mmCIF file of C-alpha atoms in Angstrom:
data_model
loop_
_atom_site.group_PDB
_atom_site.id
_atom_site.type_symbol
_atom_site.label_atom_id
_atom_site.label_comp_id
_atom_site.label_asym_id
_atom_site.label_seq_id
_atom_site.Cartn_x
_atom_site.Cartn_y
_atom_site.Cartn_z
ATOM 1 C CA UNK A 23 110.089 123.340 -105.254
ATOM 2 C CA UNK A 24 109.192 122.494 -101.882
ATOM 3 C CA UNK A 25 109.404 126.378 -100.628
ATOM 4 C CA UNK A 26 107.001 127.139 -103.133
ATOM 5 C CA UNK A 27 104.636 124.102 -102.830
ATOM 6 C CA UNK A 28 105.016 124.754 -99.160
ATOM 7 C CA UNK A 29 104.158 128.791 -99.404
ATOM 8 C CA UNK A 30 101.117 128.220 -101.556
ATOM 9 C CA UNK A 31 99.774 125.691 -98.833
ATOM 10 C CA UNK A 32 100.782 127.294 -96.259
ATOM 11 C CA UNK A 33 98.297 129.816 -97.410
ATOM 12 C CA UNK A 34 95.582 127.648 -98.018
ATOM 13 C CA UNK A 35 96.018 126.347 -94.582
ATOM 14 C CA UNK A 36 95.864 129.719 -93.018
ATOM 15 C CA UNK A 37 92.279 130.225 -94.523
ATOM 16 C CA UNK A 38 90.757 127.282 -93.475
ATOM 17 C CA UNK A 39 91.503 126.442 -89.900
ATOM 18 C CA UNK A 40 89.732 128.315 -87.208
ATOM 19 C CA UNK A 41 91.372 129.553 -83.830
ATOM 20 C CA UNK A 42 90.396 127.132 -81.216
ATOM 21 C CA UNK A 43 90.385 127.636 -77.826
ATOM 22 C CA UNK A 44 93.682 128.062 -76.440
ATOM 23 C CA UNK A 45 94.087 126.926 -72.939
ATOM 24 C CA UNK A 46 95.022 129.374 -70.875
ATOM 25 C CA UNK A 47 98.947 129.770 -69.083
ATOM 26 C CA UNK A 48 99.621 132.161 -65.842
ATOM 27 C CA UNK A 49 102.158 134.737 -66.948
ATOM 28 C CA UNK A 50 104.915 135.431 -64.847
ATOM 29 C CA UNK A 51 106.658 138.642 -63.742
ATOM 30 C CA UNK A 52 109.244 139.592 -65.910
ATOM 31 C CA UNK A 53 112.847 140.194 -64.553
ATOM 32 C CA UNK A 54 115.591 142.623 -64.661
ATOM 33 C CA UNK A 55 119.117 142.840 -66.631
ATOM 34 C CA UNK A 56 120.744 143.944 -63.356
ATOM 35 C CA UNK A 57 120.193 141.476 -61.160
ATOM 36 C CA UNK A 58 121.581 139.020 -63.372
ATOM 37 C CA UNK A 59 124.978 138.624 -64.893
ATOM 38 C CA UNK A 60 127.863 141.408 -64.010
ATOM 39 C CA UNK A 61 129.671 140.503 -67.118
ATOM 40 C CA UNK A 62 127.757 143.406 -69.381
ATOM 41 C CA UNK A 63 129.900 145.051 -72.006
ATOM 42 C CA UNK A 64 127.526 146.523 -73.715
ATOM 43 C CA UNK A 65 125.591 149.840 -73.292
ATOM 44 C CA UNK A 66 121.776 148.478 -73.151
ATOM 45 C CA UNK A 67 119.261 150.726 -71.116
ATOM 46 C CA UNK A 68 118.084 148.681 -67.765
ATOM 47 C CA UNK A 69 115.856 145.599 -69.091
ATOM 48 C CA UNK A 70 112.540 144.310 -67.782
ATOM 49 C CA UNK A 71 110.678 141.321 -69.625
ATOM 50 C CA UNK A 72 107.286 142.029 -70.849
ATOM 51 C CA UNK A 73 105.219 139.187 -69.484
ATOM 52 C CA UNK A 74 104.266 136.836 -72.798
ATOM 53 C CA UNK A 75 100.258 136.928 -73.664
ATOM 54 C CA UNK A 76 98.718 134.580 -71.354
ATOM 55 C CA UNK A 77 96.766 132.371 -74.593
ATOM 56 C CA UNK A 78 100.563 131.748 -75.082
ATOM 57 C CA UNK A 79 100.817 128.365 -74.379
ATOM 58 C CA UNK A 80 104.261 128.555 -73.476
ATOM 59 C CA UNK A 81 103.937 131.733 -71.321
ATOM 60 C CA UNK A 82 105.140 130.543 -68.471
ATOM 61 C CA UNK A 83 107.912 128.982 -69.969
ATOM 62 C CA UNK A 84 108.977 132.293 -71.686
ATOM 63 C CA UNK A 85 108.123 134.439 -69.002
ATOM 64 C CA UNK A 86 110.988 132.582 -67.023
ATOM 65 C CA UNK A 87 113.810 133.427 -69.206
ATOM 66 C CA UNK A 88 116.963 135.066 -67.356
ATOM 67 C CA UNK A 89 118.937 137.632 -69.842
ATOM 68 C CA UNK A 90 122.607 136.974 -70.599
ATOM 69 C CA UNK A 91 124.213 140.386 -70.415
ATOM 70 C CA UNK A 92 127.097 139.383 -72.265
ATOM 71 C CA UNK A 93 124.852 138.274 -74.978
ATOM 72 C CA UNK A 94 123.025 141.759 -74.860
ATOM 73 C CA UNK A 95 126.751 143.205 -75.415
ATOM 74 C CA UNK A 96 127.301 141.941 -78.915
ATOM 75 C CA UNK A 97 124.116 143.306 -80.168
ATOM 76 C CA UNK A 98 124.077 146.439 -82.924
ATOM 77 C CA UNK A 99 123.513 149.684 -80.841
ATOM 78 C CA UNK A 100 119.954 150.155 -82.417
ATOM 79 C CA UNK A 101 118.809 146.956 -81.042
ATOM 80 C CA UNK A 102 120.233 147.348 -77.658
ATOM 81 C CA UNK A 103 118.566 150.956 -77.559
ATOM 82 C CA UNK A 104 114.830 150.192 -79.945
ATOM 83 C CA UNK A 105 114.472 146.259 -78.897
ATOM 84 C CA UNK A 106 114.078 143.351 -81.670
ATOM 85 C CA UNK A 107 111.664 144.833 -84.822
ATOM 86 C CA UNK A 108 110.215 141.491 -85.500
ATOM 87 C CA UNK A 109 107.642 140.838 -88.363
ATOM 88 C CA UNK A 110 105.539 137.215 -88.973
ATOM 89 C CA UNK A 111 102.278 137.318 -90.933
ATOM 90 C CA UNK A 112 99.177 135.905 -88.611
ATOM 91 C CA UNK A 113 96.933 133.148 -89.533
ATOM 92 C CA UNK A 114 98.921 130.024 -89.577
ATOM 93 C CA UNK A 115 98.436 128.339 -86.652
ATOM 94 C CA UNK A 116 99.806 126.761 -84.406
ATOM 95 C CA UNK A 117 102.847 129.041 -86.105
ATOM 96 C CA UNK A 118 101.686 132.309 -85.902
ATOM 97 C CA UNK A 119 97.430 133.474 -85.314
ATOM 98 C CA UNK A 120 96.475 135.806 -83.415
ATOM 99 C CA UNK A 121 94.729 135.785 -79.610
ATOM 100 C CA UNK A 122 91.027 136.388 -78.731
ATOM 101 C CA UNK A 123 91.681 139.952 -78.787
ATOM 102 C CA UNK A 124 92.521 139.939 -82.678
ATOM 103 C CA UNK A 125 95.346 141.757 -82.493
ATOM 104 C CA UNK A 126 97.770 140.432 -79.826
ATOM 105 C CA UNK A 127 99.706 137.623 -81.806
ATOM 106 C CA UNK A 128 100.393 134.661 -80.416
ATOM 107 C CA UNK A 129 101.935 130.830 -81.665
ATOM 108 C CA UNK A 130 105.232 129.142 -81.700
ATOM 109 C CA UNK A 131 106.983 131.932 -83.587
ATOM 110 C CA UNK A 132 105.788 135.344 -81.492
ATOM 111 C CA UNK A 133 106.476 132.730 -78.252
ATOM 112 C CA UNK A 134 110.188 131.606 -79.857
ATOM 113 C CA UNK A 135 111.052 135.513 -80.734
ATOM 114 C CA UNK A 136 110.044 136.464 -77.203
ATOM 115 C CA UNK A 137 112.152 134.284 -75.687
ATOM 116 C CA UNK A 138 114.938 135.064 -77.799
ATOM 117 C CA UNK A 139 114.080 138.912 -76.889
ATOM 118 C CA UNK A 140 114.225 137.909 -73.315
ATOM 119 C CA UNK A 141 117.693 135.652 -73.530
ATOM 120 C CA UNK A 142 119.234 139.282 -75.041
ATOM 121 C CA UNK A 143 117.796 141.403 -72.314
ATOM 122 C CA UNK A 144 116.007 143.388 -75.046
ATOM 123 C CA UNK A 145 112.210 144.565 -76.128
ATOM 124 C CA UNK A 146 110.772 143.060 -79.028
ATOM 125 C CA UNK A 147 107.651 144.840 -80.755
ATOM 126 C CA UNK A 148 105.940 141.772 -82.927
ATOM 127 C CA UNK A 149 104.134 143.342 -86.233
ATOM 128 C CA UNK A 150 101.837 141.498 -88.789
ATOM 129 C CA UNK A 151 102.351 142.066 -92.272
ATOM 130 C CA UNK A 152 101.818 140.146 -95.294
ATOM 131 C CA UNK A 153 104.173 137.419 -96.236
ATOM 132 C CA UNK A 154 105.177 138.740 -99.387
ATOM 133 C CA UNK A 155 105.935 141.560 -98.089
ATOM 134 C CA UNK A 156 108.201 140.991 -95.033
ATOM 135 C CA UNK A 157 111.809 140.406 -96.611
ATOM 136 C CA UNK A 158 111.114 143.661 -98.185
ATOM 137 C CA UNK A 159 111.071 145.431 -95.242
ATOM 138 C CA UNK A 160 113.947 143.329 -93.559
ATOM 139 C CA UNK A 161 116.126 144.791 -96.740
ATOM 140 C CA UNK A 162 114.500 148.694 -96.199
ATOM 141 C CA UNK A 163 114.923 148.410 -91.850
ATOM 142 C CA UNK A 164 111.362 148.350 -91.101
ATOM 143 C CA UNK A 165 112.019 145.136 -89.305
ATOM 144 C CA UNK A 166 115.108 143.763 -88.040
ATOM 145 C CA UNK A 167 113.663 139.734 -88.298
ATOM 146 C CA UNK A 168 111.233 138.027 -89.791
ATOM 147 C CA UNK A 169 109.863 134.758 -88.033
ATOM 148 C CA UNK A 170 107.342 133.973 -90.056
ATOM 149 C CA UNK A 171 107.335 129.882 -91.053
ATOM 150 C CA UNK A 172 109.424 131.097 -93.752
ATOM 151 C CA UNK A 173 111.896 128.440 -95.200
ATOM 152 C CA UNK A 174 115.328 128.906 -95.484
ATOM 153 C CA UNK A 175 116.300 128.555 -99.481
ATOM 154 C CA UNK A 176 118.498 129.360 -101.889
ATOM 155 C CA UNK A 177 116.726 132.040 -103.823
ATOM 156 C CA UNK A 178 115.739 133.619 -100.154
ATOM 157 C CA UNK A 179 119.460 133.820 -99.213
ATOM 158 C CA UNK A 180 120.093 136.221 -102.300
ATOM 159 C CA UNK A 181 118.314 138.816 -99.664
ATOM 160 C CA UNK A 182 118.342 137.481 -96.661
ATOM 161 C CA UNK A 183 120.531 135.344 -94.249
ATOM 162 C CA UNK A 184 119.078 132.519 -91.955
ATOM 163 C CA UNK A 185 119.179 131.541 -88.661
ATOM 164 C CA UNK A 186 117.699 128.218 -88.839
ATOM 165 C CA UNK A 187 115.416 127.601 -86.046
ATOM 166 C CA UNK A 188 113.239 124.527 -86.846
ATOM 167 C CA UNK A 189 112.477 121.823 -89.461
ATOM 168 C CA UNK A 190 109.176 120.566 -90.638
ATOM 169 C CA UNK A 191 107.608 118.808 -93.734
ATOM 170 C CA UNK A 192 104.571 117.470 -93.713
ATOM 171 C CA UNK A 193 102.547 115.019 -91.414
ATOM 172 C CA UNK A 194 99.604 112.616 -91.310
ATOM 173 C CA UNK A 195 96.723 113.541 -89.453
ATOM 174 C CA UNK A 196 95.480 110.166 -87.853
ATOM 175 C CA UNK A 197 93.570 108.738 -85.227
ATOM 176 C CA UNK A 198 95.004 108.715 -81.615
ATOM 177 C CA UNK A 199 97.474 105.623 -81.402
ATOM 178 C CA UNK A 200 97.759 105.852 -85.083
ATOM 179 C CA UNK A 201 96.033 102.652 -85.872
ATOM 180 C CA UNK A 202 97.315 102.149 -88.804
ATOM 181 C CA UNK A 203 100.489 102.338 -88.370
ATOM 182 C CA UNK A 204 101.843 105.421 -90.802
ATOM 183 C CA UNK A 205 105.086 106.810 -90.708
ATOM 184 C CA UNK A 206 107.218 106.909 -94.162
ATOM 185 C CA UNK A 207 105.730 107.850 -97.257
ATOM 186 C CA UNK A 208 106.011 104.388 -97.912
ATOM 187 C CA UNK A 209 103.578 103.063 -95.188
ATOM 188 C CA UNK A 210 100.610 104.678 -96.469
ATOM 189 C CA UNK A 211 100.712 102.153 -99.815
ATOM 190 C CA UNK A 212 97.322 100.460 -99.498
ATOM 191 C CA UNK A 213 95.694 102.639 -97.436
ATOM 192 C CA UNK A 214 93.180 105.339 -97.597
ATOM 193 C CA UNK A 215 93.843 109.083 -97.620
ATOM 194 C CA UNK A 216 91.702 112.124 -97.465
ATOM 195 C CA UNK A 217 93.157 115.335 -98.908
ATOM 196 C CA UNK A 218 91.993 118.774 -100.172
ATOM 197 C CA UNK A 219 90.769 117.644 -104.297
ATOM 198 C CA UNK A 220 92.877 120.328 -106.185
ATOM 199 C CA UNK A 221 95.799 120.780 -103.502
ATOM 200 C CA UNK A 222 99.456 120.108 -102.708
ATOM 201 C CA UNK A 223 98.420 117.630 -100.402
ATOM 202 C CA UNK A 224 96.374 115.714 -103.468
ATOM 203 C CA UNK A 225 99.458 116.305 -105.055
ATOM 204 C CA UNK A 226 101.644 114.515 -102.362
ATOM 205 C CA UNK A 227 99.244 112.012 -102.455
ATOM 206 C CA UNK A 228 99.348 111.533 -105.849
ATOM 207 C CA UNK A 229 103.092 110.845 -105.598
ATOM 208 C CA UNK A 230 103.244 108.639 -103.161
ATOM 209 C CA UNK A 231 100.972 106.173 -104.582
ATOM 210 C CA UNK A 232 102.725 106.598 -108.036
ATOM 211 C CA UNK A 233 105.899 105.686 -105.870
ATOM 212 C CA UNK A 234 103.962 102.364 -104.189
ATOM 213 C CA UNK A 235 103.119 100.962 -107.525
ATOM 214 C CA UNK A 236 106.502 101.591 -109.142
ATOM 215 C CA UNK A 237 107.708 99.284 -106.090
ATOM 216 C CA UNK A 238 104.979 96.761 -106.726
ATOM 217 C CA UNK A 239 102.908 97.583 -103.507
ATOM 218 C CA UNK A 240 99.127 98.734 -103.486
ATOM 219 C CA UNK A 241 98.669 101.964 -105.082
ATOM 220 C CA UNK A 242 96.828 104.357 -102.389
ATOM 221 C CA UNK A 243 92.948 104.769 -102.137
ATOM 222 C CA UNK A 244 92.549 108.887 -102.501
ATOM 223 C CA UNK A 245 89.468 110.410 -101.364
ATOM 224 C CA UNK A 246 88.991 114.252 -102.187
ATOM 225 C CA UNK A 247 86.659 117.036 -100.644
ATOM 226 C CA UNK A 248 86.428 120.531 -101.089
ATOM 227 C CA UNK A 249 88.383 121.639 -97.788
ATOM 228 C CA UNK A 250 90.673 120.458 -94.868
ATOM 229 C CA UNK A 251 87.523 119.951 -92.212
ATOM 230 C CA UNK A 252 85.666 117.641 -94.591
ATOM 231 C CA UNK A 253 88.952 115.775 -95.125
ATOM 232 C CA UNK A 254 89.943 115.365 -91.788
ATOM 233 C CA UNK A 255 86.209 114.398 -90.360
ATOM 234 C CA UNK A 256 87.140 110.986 -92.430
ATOM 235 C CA UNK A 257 89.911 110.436 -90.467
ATOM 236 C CA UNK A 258 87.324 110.857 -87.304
ATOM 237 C CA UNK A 259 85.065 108.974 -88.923
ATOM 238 C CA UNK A 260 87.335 105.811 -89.875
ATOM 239 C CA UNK A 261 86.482 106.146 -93.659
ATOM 240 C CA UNK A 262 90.319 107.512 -94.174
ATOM 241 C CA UNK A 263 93.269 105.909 -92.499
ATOM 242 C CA UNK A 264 95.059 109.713 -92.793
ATOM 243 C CA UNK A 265 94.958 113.212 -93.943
ATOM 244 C CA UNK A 266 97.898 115.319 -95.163
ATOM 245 C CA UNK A 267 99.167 118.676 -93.704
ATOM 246 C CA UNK A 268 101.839 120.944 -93.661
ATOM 247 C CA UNK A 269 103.427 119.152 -90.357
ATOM 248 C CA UNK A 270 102.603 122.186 -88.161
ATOM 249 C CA UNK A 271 99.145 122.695 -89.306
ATOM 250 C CA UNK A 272 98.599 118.425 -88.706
ATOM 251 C CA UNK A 273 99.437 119.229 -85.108
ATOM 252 C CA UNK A 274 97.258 121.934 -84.758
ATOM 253 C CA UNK A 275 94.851 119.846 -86.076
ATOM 254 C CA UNK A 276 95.659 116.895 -82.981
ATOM 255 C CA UNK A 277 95.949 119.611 -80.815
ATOM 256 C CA UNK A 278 92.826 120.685 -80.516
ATOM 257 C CA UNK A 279 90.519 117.402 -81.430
ATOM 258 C CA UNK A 280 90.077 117.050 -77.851
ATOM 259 C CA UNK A 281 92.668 114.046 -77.946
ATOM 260 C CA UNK A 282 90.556 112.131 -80.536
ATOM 261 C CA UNK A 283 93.610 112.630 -83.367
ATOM 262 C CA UNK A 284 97.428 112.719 -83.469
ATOM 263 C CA UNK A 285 99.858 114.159 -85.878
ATOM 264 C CA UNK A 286 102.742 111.799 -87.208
ATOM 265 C CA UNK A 287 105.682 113.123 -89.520
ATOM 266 C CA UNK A 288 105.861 112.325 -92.877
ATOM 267 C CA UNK A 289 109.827 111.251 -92.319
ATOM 268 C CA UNK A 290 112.294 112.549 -94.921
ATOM 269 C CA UNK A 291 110.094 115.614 -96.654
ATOM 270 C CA UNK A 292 111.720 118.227 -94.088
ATOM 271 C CA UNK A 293 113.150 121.748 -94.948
ATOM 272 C CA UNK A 294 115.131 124.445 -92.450
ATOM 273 C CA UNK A 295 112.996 126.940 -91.887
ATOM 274 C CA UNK A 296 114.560 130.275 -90.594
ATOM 275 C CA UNK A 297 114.467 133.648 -88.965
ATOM 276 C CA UNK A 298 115.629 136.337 -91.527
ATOM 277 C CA UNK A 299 117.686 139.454 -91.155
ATOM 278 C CA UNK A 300 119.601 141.543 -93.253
ATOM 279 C CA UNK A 301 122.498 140.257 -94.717
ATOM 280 C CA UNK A 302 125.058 142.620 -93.656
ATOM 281 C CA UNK A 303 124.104 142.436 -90.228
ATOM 282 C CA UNK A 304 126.476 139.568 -88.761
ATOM 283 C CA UNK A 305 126.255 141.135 -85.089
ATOM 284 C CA UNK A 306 122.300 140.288 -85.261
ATOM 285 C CA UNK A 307 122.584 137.036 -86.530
ATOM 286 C CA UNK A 308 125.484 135.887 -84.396
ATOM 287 C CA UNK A 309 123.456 137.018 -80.872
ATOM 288 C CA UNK A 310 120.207 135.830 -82.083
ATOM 289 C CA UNK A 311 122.049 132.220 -83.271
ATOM 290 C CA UNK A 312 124.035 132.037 -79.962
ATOM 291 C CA UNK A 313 120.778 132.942 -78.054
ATOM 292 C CA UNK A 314 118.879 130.478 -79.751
ATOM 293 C CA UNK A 315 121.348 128.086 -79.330
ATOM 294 C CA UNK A 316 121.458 128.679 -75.610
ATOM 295 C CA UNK A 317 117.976 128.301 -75.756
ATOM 296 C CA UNK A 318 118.325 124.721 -77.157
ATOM 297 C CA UNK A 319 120.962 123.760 -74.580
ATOM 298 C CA UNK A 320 119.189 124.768 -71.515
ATOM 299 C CA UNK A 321 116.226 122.780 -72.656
ATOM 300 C CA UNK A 322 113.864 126.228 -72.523
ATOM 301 C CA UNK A 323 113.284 125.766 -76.652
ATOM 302 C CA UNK A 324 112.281 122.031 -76.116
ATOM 303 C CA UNK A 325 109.711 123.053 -73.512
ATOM 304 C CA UNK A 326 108.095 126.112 -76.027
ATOM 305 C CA UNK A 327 108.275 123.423 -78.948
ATOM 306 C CA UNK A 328 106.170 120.734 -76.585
ATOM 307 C CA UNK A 329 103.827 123.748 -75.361
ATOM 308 C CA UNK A 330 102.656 124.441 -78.297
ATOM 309 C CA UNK A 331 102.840 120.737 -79.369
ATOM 310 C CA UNK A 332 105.559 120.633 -82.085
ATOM 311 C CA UNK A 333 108.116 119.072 -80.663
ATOM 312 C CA UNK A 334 109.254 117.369 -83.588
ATOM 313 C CA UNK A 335 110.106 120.270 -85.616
ATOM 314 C CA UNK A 336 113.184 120.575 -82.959
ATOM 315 C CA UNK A 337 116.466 121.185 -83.856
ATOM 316 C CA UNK A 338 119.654 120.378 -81.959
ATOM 317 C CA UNK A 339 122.030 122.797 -83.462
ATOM 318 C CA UNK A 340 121.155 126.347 -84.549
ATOM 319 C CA UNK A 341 123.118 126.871 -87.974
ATOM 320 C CA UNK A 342 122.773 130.178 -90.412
ATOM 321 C CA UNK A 343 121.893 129.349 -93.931
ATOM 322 C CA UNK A 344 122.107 125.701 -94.182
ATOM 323 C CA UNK A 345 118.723 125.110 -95.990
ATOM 324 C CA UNK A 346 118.681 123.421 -99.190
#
């Protein structure tokens, strides 16, 4: 239920918030395989880094990745010879969107696939395609992963497996300081929401306040509009106390109110969501878990996460498959 509720709104989302402007990073140089590690065992040609977009907001963070050889050993031979074929669908940002240029894509998943790319010492190409379309081509070898937003559940791991790479649920969108104080579904009982009339998040809304008054507390005071901006201008305004996103898209939202909002998580609503590959290729998804993994215990993933201002969708541990 929540992969689906999350999919359609994801997709509602994507239509209704317009690229800001994304402050701009200085890319660094890439680097070489060679004059890294001397522990290589595998047969990669000689690797240099492309430098990461520079509207990458974690470019320089990226750009600054060293390549473990012996990671770049366990890959499949196609990999180590074509790079990472990596698909995500633009149009979800901060997630995925694309750059100024309209066609270079840019966000927290092209930025965490990069990196990933760079930690193997192999090129990564980065194609959009539509979302209902991408496990397909995992399962015919268009692609070899899909980083797309895309949560890890049960009827997706009949296709796929999962390297989980992040959590996230949803999020109040509320004034800087968060004045009010919201946190757990249960603090918003009494106050005032703004949501999208005829959405999930109305829906969400909905529920909570059904769950206040079943434990005797002040049902919630719902305000509808016809789309996201409207909602959120009440939270500007002071008329709302909140709005409700997707937790990504509410920090979007902070992230570019010129410090005038913030984006809190809605604690307990979140899912794994994870990078897909084909199921019967283990030697993938073991380098691209153990690279991700290094990733998290060098503190390079935290950094990317806080770039792009989603640090709380962190992870500590990088597991395969453990969504619900």
């Amino acid at each position: 239920m929540k992969s689906q509720r999350f999919l359609s709104m994801r997709r509602g989302a994507a239509a209704s918030v317009a690229l800001a402007a994304i402050l701009a990073t200085t890319a660094c140089g890439g680097q070489s395989l060679s004059s890294n590690s001397s522990s290589a065992g595998g047969s990669a040609a000689p690797f240099t880094a492309e430098a990461a977009p520079t509207e990458d907001l974690a470019a320089s963070v990226v750009d600054g990745i060293k390549p473990d050889a012996a990671l770049t050993s366990g890959l499949p031979d196609a990999v180590k010879t074509n790079g990472i074929k990596m698909t995500t669908s633009e149009g979800y940002p901060p997630m995925e969107m694309f750059a100024k240029d309209g066609k270079t894509l840019i966000g927290v998943d092209p930025a965490l696939g990069r990196a990933i790319a760079n930690k193997l010492g192999v090129k990564i190409t980065i194609n959009n395609e539509d979302f209902n379309a991408q496990i397909p081509g995992i399962t015919t070898g268009r692609y070899d992963i899909i980083m797309s937003s895309m949560t890890d559940n049960e009827e997706r791991r009949k296709t796929v497996t999962f390297v989980d790479y992040v959590k996230a649920g949803n999020g109040w969108v509320v004034k800087k300081g968060n004045p009010s104080g919201l946190g757990a579904a249960d603090t918003v009982c009494g106050k005032t929401v703004a949501v999208v009339d005829n959405g999930s998040s109305l829906d969400l809304a909905e529920g909570f306040s059904k769950d206040c008054e079943a434990a005797g507390k002040k049902a919630v005071n719902i305000l509808k509009f016809p789309g996201d901006q409207e909602a959120i201008l009440q939270v500007r305004n002071g008329r709302a106390d909140a709005g409700i996103n997707d937790y990504p898209v509410a920090a979007y939202r902070a992230q570019t109110s010129e410090g005038a909002l913030e984006a809190v998580a809605i604690a307990g609503d979140e899912a794994s969501w994870g990078i897909a590959m084909k199921q019967d290729n283990k030697a993938l998804q073991d380098s691209v878990q153990k690279a991700l993994q290094s990733l998290v215990d060098d503190g390079t993933y935290a950094k990317i996460l806080e770039a792009w201002n989603v640090k709380e969708m962190a992870v500590d541990k990088v597991t395969i498959n453990d969504g619900k």
